[in-house]
Short mmCIF file of C-alpha atoms in Angstrom, two decimals:
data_model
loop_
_atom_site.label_atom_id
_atom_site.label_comp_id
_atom_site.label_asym_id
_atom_site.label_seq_id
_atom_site.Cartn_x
_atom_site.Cartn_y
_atom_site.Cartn_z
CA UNK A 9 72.25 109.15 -128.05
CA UNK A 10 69.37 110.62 -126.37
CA UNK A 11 67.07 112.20 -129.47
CA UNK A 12 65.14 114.42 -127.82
CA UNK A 13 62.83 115.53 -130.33
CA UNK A 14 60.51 118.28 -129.64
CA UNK A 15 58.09 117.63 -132.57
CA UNK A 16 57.98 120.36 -135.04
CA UNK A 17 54.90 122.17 -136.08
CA UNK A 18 54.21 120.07 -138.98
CA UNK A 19 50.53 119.16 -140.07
CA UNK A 20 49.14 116.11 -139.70
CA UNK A 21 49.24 115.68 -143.98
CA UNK A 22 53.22 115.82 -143.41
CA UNK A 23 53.66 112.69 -141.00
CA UNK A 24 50.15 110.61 -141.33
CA UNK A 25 51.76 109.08 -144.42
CA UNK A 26 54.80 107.90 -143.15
CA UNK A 27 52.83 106.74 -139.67
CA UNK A 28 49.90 104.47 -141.31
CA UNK A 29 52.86 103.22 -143.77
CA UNK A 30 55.03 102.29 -140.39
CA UNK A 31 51.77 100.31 -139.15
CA UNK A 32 51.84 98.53 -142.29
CA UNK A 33 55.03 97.52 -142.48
CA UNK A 34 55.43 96.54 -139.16
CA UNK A 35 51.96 94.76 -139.17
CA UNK A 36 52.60 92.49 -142.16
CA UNK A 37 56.12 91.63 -140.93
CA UNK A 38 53.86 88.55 -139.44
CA UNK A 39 52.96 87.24 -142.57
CA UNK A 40 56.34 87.29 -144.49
CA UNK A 41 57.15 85.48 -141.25
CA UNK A 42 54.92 82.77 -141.79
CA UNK A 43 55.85 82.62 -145.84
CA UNK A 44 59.39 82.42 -144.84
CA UNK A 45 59.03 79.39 -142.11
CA UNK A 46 57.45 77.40 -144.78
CA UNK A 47 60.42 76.96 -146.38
CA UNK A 48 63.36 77.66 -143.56
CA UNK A 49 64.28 76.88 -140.22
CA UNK A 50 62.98 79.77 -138.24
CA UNK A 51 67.05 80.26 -136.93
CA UNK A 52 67.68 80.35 -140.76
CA UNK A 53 65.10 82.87 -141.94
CA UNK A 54 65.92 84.83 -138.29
CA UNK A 55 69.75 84.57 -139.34
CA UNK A 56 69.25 86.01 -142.95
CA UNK A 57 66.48 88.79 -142.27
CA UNK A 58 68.82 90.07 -139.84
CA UNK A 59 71.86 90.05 -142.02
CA UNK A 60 69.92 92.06 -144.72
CA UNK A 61 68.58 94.46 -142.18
CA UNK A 62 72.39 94.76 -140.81
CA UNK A 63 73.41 95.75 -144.53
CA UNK A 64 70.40 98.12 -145.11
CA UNK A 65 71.67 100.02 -142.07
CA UNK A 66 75.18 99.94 -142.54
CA UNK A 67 74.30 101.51 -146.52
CA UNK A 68 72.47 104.27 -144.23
CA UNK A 69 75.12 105.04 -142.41
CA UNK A 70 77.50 105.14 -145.18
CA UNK A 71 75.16 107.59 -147.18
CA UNK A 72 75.02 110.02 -143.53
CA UNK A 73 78.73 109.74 -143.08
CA UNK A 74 77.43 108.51 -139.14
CA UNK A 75 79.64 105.32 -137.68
CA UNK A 76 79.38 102.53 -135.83
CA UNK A 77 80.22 102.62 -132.35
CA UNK A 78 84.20 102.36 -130.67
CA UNK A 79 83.49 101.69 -127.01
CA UNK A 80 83.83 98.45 -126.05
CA UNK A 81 81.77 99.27 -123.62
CA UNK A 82 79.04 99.70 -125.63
CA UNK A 83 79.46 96.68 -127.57
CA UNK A 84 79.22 94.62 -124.29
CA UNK A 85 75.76 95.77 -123.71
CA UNK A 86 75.10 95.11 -127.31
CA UNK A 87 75.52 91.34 -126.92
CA UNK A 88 72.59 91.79 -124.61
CA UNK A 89 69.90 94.13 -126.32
CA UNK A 90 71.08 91.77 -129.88
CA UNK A 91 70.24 88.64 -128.22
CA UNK A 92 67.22 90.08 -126.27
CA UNK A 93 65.74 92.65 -128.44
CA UNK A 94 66.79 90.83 -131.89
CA UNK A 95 67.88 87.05 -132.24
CA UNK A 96 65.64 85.49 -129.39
CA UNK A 97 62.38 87.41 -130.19
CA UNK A 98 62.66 87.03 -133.68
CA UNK A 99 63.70 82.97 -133.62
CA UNK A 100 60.54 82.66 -131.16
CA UNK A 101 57.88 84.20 -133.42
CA UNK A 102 59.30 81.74 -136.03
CA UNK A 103 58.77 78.76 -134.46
CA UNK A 104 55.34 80.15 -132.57
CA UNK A 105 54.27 81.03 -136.19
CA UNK A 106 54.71 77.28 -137.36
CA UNK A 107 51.65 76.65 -134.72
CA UNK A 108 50.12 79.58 -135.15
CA UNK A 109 47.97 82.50 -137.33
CA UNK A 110 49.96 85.48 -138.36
CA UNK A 111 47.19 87.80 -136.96
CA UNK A 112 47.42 85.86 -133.73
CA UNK A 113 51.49 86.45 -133.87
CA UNK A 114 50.67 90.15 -134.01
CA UNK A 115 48.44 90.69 -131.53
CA UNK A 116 50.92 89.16 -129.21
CA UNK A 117 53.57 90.97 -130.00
CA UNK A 118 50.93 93.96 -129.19
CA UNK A 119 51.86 92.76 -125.05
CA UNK A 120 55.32 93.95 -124.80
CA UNK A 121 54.58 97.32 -123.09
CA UNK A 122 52.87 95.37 -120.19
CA UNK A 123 56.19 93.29 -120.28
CA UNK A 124 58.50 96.21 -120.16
CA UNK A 125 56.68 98.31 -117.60
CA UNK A 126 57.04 95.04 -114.87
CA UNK A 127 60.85 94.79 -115.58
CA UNK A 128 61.58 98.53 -115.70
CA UNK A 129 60.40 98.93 -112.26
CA UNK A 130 61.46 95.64 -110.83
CA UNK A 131 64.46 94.82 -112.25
CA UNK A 132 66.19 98.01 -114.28
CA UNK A 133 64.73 100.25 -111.79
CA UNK A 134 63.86 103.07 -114.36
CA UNK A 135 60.29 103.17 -114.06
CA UNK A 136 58.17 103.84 -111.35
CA UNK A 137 54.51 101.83 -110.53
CA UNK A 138 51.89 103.69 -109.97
CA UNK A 139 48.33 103.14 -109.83
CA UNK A 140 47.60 103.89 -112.64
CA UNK A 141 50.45 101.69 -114.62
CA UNK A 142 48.98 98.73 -112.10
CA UNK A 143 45.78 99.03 -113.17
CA UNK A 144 46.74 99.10 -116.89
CA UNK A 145 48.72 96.34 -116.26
CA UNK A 146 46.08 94.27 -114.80
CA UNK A 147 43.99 95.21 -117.58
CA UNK A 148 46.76 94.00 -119.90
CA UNK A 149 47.16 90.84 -117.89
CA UNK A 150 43.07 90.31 -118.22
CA UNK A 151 43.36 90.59 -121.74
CA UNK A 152 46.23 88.15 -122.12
CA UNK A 153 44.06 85.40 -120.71
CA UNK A 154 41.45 85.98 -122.93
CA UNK A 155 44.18 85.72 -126.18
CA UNK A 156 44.83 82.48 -124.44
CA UNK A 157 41.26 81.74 -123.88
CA UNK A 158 41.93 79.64 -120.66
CA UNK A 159 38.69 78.94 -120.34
CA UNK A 160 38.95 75.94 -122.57
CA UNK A 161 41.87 74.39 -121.40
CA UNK A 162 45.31 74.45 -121.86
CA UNK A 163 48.01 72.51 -124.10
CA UNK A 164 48.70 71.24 -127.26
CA UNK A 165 50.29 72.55 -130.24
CA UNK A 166 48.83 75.88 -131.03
CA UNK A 167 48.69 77.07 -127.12
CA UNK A 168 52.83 75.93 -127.25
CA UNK A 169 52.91 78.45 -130.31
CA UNK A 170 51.38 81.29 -128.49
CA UNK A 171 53.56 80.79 -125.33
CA UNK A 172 56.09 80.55 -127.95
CA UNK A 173 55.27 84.34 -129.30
CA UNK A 174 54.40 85.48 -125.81
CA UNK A 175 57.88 84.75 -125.16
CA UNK A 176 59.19 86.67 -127.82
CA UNK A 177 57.40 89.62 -126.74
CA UNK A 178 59.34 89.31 -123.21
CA UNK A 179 62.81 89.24 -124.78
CA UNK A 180 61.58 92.55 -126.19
CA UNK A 181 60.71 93.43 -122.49
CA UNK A 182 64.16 92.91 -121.13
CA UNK A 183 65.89 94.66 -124.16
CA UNK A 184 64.21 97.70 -124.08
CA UNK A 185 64.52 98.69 -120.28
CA UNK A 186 67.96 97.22 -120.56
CA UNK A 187 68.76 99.13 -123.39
CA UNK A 188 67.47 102.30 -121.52
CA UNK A 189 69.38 102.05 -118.59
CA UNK A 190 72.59 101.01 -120.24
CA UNK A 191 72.90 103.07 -123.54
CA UNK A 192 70.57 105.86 -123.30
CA UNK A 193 73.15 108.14 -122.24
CA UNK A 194 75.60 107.20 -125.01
CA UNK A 195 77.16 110.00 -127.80
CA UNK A 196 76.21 107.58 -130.56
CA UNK A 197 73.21 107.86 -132.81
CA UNK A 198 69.84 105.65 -132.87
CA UNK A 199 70.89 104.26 -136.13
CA UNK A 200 74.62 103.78 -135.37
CA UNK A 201 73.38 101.78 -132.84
CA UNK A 202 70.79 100.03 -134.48
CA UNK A 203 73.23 98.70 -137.19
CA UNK A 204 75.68 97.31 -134.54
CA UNK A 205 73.20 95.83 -132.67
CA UNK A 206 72.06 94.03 -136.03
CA UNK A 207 75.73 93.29 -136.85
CA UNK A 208 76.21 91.57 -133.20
CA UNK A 209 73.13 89.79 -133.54
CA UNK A 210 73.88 88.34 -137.12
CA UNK A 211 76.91 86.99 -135.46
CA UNK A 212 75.72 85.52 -132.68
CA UNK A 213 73.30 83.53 -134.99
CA UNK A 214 75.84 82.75 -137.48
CA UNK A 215 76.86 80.79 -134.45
CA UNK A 216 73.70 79.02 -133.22
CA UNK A 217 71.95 78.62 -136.68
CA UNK A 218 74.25 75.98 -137.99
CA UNK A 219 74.61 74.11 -134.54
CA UNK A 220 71.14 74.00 -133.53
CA UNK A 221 69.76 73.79 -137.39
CA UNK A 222 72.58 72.61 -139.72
CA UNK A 223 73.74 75.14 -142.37
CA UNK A 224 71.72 77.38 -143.74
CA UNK A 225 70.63 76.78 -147.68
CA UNK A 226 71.63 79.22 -149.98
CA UNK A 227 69.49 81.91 -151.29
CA UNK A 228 69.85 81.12 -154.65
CA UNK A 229 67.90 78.07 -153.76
CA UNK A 230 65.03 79.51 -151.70
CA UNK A 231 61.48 79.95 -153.67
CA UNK A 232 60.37 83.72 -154.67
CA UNK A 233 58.12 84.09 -152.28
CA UNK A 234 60.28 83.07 -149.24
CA UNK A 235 63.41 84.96 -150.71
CA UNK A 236 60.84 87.95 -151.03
CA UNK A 237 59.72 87.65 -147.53
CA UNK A 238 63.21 87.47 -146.16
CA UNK A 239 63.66 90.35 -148.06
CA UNK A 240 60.91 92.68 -146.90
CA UNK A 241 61.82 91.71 -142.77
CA UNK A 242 65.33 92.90 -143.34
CA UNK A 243 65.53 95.76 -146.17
CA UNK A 244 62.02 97.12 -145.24
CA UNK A 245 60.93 96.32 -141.89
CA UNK A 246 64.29 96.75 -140.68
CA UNK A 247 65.89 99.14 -142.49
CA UNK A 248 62.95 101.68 -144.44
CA UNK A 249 61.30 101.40 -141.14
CA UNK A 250 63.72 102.48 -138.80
CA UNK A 251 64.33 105.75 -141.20
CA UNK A 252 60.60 106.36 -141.47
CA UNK A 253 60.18 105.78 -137.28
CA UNK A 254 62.49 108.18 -136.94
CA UNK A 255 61.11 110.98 -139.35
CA UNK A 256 57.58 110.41 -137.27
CA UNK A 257 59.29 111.07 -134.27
CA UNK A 258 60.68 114.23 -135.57
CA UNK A 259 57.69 115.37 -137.08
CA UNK A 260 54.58 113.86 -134.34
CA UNK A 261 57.35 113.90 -131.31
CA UNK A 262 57.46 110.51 -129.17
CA UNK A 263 54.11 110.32 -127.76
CA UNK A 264 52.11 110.31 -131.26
CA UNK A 265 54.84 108.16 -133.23
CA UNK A 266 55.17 105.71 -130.14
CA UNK A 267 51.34 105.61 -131.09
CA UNK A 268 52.01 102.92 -134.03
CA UNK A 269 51.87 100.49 -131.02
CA UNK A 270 47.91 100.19 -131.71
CA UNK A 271 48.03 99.91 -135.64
CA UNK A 272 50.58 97.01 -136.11
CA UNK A 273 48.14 94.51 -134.45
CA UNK A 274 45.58 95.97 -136.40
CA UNK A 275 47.15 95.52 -139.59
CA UNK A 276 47.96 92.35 -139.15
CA UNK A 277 44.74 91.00 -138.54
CA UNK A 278 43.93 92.36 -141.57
CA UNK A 279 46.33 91.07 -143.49
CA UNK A 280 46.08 87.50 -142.13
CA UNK A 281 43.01 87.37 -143.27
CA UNK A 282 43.01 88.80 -146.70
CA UNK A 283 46.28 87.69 -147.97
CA UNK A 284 46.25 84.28 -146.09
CA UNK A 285 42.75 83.70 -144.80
CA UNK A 286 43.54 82.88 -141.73
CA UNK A 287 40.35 82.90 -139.51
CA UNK A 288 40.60 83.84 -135.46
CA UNK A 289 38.07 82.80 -132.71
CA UNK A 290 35.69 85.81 -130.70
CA UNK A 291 37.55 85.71 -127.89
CA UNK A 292 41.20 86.38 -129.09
CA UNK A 293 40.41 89.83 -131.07
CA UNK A 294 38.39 90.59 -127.72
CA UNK A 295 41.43 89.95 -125.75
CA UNK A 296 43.52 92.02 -128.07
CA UNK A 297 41.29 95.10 -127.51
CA UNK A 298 41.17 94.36 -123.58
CA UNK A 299 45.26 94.20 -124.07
CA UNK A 300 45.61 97.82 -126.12
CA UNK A 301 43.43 99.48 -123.66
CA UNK A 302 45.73 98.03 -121.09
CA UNK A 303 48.50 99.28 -122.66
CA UNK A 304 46.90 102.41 -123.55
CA UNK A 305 46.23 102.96 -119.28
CA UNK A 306 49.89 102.05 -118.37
CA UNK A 307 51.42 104.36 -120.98
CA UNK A 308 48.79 107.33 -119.98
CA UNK A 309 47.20 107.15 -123.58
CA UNK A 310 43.92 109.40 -121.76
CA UNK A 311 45.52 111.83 -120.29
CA UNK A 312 46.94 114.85 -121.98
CA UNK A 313 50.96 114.87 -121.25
CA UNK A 314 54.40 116.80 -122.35
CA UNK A 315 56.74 114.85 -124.97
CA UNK A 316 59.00 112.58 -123.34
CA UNK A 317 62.57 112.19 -124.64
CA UNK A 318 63.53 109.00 -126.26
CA UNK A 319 66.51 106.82 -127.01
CA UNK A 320 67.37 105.94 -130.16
CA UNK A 321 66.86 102.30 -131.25
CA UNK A 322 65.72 100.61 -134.22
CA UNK A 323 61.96 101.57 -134.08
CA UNK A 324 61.34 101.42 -130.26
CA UNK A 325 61.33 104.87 -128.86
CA UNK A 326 62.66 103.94 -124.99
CA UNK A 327 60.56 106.19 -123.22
CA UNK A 328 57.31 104.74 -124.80
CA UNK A 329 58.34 101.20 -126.39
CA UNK A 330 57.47 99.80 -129.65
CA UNK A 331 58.18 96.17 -130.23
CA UNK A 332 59.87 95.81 -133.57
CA UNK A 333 58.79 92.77 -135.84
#
């Protein structure tokens, strides 16, 4: 379904809340990440935060009488956006998080705009470059090497983890365009198809997880803090989230809720630090910046624009994505 919500006249007291609580959320999704890998394969903890994000959603939909979709169709190109946009993003943070910082996790996952924007002109053909997306992009691309810090070399274990996360943040680049091209134009809501998308990406890792990993260990057996963790990346940062994302959109319109983009690195920085005290180099918090503003150009963040429609997914608005934790 297209949602195109013209935002309402609604002061900034009535979505600021919900917004900053988004950027939280999705922001310490990073560390419950790193708690959970501790303990579980990252396949495992991928498998069972997105089977308790699935039944969050699938409650939701129950309580709004809404339904999952009937067009087989439609479920085709959900076997791509689930695998894209879900099980192969989420598995790579996992194992790029077992090399390593939370924070740094974040702020990569802060460079899947410049991803999309590449792909959506290239390959999905619903974008168009201009000069001013190129030059955000080469600002984005600028900033990336300094993240990397390239300067000093490259290799070992902890440059492997941030390719590793990198990557995740292009399986978010192919899902979204793909996702706007393909089921945009559907008659099914953004959380209809958010909870099949979850359903058909539990599935697909029911398969994988126990060839690639063995069987997964039962919850009953996990510790409190990794059972918590799993908890949080389905219930909240799948579930809560989605319903909140969707009230900002409503309330801010697109533009301002698509916004959130900036915050989640931010928050999970701080997080990082004060919860694990993890500790991050000059360079990659300087790269970060250089990345946002790059982002910030290619999305038109200083220039004064109408609301742009956008396609309902689980917390990435298509016309201005947000990569979902």
């Amino acid at each position: 379904m297209n949602t195109d919500f013209a935002p309402d006249r609604s002061p900034l007291r009535s979505w600021l809340p919900g917004f900053l609580a988004l950027g939280v959320i999705w922001g310490s999704s990073f560390l419950f990440i790193k708690v959970g890998v501790g303990e579980l394969h990252p396949l495992h903890l991928t498998l069972y935060r997105v089977a308790t994000g699935a039944t969050t959603l699938l409650v939701v939909l129950a309580v709004l009488r809404d339904r999952l979709p009937r067009e087989p169709r439609v479920w085709a190109h959900l076997l791509v956006v689930a695998a894209f946009g879900v099980a192969i993003p989420f598995t790579l943070f996992g194992f790029g998080e077992q090399r390593v910082e939370s924070m740094l996790a974040g702020i990569w996952n802060a460079t899947t705009p410049l991803i999309v924007l590449p792909l959506a002109v290239l390959v999905f053909r619903t974008e168009r470059l201009t000069v001013r997306r190129a030059v955000g992009l080469g600002l984005g691309f600028l900033g990336v090497l300094v993240v990397l810090g390239v300067w000093e070399g490259v290799g070992g274990s902890h440059f492997t983890g941030q390719l590793m996360c990198l990557g995740a943040a292009a399986g978010y680049g192919v899902a979204i365009p793909y996702q706007k091209k393909f089921l945009a134009g559907t008659a099914y809501s953004g959380l209809s198809l958010s909870a099949a998308q979850l359903l058909v990406a539990t599935a697909q890792l029911a398969v994988v997880a126990p060839l690639v990993a063995g069987a997964p260990p039962a919850p009953t057996g996990l510790s409190l803090p990794v059972l918590g963790s799993v908890l949080a990346l389905g219930a909240l940062g799948t579930g809560l989230a989605f319903v909140i994302n969707m009230r900002n959109i409503r309330l801010a319109g697109a533009s301002t809720a698509s916004t959130v983009t900036y915050l989640i690195p931010v928050f999970a920085v701080l997080v990082g630090a004060v919860v694990l005290g993890e500790r991050m180099t000059w360079h990659q918090p300087v790269g970060a910046l250089v990345v946002l503003i790059g982002v910030a150009v290619a999305q038109g963040m200083f220039r004064s624009r109408r609301p742009v429609p956008v396609v309902g997914t689980p917390a990435v608005p298509a016309a201005e994505p947000v990569a979902r934790r």
